[in-house]
Short mmCIF file of C-alpha atoms in Angstrom, two decimals:
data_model
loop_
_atom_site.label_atom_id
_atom_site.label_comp_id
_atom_site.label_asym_id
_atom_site.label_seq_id
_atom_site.Cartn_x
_atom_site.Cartn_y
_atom_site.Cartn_z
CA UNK C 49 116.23 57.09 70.28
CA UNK C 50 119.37 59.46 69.78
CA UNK C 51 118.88 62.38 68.21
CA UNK C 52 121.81 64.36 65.94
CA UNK C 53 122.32 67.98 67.36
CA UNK C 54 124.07 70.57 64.62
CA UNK C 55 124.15 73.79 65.32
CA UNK C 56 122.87 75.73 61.98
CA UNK C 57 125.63 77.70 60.32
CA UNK C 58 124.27 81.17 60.26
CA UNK C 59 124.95 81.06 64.47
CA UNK C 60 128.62 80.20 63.56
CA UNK C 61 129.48 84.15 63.92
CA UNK C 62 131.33 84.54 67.09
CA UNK C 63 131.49 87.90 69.95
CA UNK C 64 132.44 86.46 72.83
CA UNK C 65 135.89 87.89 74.42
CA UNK C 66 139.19 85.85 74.26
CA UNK C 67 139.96 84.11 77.28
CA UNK C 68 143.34 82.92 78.81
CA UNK C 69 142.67 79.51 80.86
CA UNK C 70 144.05 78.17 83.71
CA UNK C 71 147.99 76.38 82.67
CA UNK C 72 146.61 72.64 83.82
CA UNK C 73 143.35 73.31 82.29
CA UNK C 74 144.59 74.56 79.09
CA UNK C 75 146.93 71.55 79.22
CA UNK C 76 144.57 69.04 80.10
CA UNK C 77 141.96 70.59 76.52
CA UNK C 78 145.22 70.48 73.80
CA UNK C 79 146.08 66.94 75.16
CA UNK C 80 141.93 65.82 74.86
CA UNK C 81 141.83 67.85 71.55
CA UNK C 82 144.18 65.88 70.51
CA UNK C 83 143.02 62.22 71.80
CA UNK C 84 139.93 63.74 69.57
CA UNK C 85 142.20 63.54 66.71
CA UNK C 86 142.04 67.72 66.31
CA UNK C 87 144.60 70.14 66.56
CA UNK C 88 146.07 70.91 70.26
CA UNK C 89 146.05 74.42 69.28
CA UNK C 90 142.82 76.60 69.70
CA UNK C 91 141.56 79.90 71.08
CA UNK C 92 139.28 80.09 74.06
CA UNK C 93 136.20 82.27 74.06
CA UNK C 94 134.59 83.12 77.69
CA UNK C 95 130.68 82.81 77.52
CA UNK C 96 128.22 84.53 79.09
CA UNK C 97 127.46 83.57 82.91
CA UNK C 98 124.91 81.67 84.41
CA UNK C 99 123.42 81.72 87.86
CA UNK C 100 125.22 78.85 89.17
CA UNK C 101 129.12 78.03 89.97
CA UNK C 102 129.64 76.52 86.26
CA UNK C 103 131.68 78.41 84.10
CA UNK C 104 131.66 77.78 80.14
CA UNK C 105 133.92 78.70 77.48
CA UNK C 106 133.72 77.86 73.40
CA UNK C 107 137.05 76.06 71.88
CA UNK C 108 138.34 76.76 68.42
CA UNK C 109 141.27 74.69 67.73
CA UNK C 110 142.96 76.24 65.51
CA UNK C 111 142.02 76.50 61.94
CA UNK C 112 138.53 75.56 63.47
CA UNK C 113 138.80 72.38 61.22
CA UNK C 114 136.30 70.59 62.55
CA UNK C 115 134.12 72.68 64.49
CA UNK C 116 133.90 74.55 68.03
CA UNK C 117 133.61 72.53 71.39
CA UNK C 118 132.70 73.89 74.71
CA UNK C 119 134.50 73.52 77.85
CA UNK C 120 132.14 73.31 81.32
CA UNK C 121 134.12 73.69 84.32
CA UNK C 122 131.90 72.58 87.14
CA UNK C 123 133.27 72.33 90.76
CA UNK C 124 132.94 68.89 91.81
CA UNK C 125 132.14 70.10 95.90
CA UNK C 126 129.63 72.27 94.49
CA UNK C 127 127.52 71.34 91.37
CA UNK C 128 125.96 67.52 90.96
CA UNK C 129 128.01 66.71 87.94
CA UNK C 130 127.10 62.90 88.32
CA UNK C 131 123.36 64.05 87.95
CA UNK C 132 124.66 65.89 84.65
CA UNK C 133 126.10 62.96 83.21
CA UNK C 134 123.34 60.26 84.46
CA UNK C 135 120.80 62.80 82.17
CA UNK C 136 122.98 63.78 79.37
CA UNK C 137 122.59 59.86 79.00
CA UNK C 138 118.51 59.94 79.70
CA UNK C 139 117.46 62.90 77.73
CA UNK C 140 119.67 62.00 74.32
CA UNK C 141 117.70 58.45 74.83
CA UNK C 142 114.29 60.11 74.51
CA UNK C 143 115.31 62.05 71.95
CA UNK C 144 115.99 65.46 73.20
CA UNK C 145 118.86 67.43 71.41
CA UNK C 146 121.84 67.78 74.06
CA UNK C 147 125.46 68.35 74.37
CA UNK C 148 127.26 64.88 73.38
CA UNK C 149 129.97 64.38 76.55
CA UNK C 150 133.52 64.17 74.77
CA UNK C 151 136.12 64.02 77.32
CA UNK C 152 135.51 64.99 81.16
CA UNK C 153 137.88 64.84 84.27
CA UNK C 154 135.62 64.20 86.92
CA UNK C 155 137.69 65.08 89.76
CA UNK C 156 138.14 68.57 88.67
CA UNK C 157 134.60 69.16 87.32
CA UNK C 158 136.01 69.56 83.63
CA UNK C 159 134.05 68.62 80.23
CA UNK C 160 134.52 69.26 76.96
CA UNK C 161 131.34 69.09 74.94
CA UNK C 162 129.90 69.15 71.58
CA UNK C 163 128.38 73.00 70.53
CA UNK C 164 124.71 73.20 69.75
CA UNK C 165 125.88 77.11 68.66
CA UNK C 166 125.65 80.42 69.43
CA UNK C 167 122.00 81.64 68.86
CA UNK C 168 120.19 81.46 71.95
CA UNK C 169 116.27 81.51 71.62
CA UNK C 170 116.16 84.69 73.41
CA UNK C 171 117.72 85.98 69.77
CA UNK C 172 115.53 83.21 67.59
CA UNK C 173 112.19 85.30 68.67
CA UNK C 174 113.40 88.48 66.91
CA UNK C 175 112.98 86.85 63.71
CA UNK C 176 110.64 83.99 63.95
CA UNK C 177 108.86 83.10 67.06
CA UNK C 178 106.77 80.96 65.90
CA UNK C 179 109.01 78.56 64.65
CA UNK C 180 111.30 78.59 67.82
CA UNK C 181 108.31 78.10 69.42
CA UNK C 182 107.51 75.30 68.13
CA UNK C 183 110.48 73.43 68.31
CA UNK C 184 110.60 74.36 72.06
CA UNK C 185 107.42 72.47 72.40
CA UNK C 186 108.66 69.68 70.47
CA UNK C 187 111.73 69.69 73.21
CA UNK C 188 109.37 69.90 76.46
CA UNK C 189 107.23 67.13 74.77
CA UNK C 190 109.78 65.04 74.80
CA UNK C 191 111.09 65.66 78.15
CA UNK C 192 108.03 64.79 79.31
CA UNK C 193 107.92 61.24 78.09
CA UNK C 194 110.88 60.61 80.47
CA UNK C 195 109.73 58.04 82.97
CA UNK C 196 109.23 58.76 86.70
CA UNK C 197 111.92 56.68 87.82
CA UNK C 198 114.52 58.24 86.12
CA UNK C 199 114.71 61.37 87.99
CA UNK C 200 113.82 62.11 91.60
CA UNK C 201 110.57 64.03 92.99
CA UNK C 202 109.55 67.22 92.96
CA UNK C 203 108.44 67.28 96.38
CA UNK C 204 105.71 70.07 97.55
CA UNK C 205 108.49 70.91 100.38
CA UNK C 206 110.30 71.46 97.83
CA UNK C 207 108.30 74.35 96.47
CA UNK C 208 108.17 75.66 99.71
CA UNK C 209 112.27 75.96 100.22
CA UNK C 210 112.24 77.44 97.02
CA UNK C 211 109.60 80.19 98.30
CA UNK C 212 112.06 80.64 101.00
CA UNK C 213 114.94 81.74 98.80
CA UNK C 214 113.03 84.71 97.88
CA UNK C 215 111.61 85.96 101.64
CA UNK C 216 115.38 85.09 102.97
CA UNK C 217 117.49 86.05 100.34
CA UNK C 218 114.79 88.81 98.16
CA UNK C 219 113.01 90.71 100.65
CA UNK C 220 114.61 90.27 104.10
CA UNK C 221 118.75 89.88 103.07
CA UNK C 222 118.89 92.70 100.00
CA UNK C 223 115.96 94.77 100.54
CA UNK C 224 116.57 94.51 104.29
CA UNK C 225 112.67 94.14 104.86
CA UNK C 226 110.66 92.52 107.21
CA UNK C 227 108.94 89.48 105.22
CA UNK C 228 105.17 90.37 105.80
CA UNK C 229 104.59 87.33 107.31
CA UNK C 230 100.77 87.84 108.54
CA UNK C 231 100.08 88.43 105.05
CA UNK C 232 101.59 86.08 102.83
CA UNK C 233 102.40 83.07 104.55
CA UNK C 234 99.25 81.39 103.55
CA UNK C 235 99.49 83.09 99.49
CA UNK C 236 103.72 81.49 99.35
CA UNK C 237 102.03 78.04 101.25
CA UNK C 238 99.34 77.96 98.97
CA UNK C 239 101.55 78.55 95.77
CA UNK C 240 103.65 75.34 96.86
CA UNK C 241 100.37 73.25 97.73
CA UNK C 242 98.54 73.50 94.67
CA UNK C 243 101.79 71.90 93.04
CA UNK C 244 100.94 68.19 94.02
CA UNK C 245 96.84 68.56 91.92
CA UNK C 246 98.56 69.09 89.11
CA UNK C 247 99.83 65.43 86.49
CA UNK C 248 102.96 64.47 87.35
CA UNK C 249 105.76 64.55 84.42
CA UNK C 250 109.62 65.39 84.18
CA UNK C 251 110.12 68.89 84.47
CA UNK C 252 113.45 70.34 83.24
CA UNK C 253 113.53 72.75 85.58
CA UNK C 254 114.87 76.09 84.00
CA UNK C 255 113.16 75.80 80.61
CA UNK C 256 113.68 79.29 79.50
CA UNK C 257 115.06 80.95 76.97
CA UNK C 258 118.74 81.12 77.48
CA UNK C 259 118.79 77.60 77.66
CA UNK C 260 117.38 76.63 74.81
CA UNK C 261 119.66 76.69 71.42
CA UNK C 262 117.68 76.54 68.08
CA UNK C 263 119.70 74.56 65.39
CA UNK C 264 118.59 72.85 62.14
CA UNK C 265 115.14 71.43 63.13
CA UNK C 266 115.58 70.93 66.70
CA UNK C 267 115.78 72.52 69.90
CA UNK C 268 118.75 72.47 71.66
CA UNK C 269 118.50 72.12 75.52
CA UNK C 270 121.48 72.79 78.21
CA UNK C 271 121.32 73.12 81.60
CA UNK C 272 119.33 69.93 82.47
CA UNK C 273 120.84 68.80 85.21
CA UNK C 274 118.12 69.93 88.38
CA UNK C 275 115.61 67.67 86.16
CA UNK C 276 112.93 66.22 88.99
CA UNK C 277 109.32 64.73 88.37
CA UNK C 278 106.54 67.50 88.96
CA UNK C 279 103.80 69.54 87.79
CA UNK C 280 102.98 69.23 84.15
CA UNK C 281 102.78 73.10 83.81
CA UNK C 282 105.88 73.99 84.86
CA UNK C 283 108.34 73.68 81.68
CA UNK C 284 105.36 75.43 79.62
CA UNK C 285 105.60 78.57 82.29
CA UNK C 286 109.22 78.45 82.45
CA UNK C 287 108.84 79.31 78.33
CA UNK C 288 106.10 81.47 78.52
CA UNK C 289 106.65 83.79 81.33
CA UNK C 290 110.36 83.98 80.93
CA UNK C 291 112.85 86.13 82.89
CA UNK C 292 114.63 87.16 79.82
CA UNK C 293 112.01 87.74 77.63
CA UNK C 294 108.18 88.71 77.95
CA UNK C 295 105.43 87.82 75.42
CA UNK C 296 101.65 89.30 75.40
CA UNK C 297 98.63 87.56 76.57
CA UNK C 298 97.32 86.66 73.70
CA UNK C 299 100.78 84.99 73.38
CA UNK C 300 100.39 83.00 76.18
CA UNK C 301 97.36 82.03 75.77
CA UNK C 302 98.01 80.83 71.84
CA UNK C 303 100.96 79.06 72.99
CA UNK C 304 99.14 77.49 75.52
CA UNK C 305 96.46 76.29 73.82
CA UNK C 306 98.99 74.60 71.18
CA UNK C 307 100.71 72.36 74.02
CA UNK C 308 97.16 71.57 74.70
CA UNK C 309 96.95 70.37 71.18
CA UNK C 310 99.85 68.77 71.02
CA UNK C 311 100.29 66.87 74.39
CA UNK C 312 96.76 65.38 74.05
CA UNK C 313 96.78 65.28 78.09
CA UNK C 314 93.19 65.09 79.52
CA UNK C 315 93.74 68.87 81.13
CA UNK C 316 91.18 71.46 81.28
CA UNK C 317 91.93 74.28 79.66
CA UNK C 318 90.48 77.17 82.29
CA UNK C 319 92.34 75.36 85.02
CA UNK C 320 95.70 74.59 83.22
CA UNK C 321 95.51 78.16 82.15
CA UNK C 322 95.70 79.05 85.99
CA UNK C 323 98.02 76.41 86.43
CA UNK C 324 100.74 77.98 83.98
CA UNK C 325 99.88 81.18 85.62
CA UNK C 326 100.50 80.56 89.60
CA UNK C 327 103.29 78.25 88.93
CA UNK C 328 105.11 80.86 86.87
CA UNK C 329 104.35 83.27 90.06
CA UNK C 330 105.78 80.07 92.35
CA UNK C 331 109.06 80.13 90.08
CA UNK C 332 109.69 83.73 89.26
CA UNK C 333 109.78 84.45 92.94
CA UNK C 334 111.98 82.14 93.36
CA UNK C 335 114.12 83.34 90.53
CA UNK C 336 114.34 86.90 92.23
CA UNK C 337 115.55 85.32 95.33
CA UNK C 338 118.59 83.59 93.52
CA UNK C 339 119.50 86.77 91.88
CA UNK C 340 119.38 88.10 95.23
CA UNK C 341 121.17 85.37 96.60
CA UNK C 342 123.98 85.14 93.47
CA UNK C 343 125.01 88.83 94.78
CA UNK C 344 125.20 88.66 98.50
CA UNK C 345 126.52 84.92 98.42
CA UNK C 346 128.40 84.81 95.48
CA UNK C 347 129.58 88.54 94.63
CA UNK C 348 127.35 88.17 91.06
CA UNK C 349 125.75 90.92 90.13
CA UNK C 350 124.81 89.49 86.60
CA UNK C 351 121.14 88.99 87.38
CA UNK C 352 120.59 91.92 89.65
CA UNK C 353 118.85 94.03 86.97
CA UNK C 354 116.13 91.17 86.07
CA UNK C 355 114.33 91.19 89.62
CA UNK C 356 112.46 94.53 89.12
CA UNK C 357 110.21 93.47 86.31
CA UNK C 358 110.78 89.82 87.35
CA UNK C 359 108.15 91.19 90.79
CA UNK C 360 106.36 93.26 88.65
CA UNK C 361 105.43 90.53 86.32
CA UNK C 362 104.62 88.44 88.92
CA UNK C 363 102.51 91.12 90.53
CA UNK C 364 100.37 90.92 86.68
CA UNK C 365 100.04 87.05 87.05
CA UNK C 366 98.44 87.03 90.65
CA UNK C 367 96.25 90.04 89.89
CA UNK C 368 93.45 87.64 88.71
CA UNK C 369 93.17 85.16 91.47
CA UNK C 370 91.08 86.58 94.84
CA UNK C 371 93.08 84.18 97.10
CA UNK C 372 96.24 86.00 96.55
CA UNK C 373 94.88 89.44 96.37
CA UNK C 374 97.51 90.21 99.43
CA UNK C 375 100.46 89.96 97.64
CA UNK C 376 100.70 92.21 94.39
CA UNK C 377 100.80 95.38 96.82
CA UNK C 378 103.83 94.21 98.02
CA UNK C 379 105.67 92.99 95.05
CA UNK C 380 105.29 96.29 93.26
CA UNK C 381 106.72 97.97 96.27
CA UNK C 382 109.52 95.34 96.23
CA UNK C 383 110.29 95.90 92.26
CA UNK C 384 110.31 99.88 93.11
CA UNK C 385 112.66 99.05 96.24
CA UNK C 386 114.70 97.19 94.04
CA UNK C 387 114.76 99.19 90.88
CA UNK C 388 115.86 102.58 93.66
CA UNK C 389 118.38 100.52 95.19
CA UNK C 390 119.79 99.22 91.45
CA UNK C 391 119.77 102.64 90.51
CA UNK C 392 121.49 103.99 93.62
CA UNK C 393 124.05 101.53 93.17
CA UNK C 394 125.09 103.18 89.41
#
């Protein structure tokens, strides 16, 4: 099942700056704009960027006669564009609202795709959370019917690399700290092991807010492409303990409690509530250690002002949980580290 993705009109006003492209890329849209039977004149519009190597930009051909596209230029050598194409294909088949592929050049990494609009849900919650809520859930829901076989494991090594990013990149590269090794090798291990109790489902991977696009009914969802199979809870506390965006408690918990409703899996509620909990720690650490890493690697600062209250929130989440009493002391001394050196740097 397909379903129709239409951005609603009220997202249709446009900031973004104009953008000059590249001569053979600019070429290479007019001619597919016009294979699309649309005009081979537009205007480009640079979006906002992401933490990857992807760069995105919205087309208006001119007139805008039939509607804005958006261009993805993903480098071949460095993003898994046949991984974005193979689950453009699964999600739309399971019925989850994504980008339709229009025209793509695979050997340069370019794609021009239909717009699911401008309002991210990071805007949608300032006037009805709720709703975007809900249609969110109907999203993850049906990402999670995707089959096992259709996307590859989330392996509990996995978990641990990703730990890794954040010691390597976080602590040790930009704070220039020694990792406290004595104390929380066993907390980051035991984040990663309790991973593999949890049902197994298709996880989208980076299920937050900037990635999600209401539109008329639906949830639009970009960004798909790192789908694996893993731990049921990990879309929901991708949504709930966002980056981006914080809710309250009682939030969480409400929202919670309606996935329980709705996914009618046989999970018990005290221990999927600590499930959503530690594997938002697992992921927002690893978060802060790709902002990190976007700066020193990639010369993006972009992200850099997230990883203060990105630590401190993490620091809230494990406060709870006896087993990883060790490590709140030192993310709160990381977040202050980070917010002195952000604030040193102007």
């Amino acid at each position: 099942m397909t379903v129709e993705c239409r951005a609603p009109l009220a997202t249709k006003q446009l900031t973004e700056a104009v953008e000059v492209l590249d001569a053979t890329l600019h070429q290479w849209v007019a001619e597919e704009l016009v294979e699309l039977r649309r005009t081979g004149d537009f205007e480009v519009r640079a979006l906002k960027a992401e933490a990857s190597h992807r760069h995105f930009y919205r087309i208006l051909p001119a007139g805008n006669p039939t509607g804005s596209l958006v261009l993805m230029s993903s480098p071949p050598d460095r993003e898994n564009n046949q991984a974005f194409e193979h689950l453009a294909e699964v999600f739309a088949a399971h019925g989850v609202c994504v980008p339709n592929i229009l025209a793509r050049q695979r050997e340069s990494g370019w794609y021009l795709l239909s717009d699911l609009g401008t309002l991210h849900l990071e805007q949608a919650y300032q006037q009805d959370s709720a709703a975007s809520l809900e249609l969110a859930l109907d999203a993850l829901l049906k990402i999670q019917t995707i089959p096992e076989g259709a996307v590859p494991p989330y392996t509990v090594q996995r978990f641990h690399d990703e730990l890794a990013i954040c010691r390597e990149w976080l602590v040790e590269a930009w704070l220039g700290e020694t990792f406290p090794a004595q104390d929380l090798d066993d907390v980051f291990a035991g984040l990663a092991n309790r991973t593999e109790d949890q049902p197994q489902v298709c996880v989208h991977r980076d299920f937050h807010c900037r990635n999600l696009l209401p539109g008329d009914g639906v949830m639009g969802v970009v960004d798909f492409q790192d789908a694996l199979f893993g731990p049921t809870s990990y879309d929901l506390s991708s949504l709930l303990h966002d980056c981006y965006y914080r809710f309250t408690p009682a939030e969480v918990a409400r929202w919670r409690q309606r996935y329980l409703e709705r996914s009618r899996l046989p999970l018990d509620p005290q221990t999927f509530a600590a499930d959503v909990d530690l594997m938002a720690a697992q992921r927002l650490l690893k978060a802060a250690g790709i902002f990190a890493r976007l700066q020193l690697r990639d010369q993006k600062t972009s992200h850099l002002r997230y990883i203060p209250s990105t630590l401190a929130h993490v620091a809230t989440l494990c406060g709870p949980y006896k087993d990883l009493a060790a490590l709140p002391p030192h993310l709160l001394r990381w977040a202050e580290a980070a917010a002195r050196k952000l604030e040193d740097a102007g």
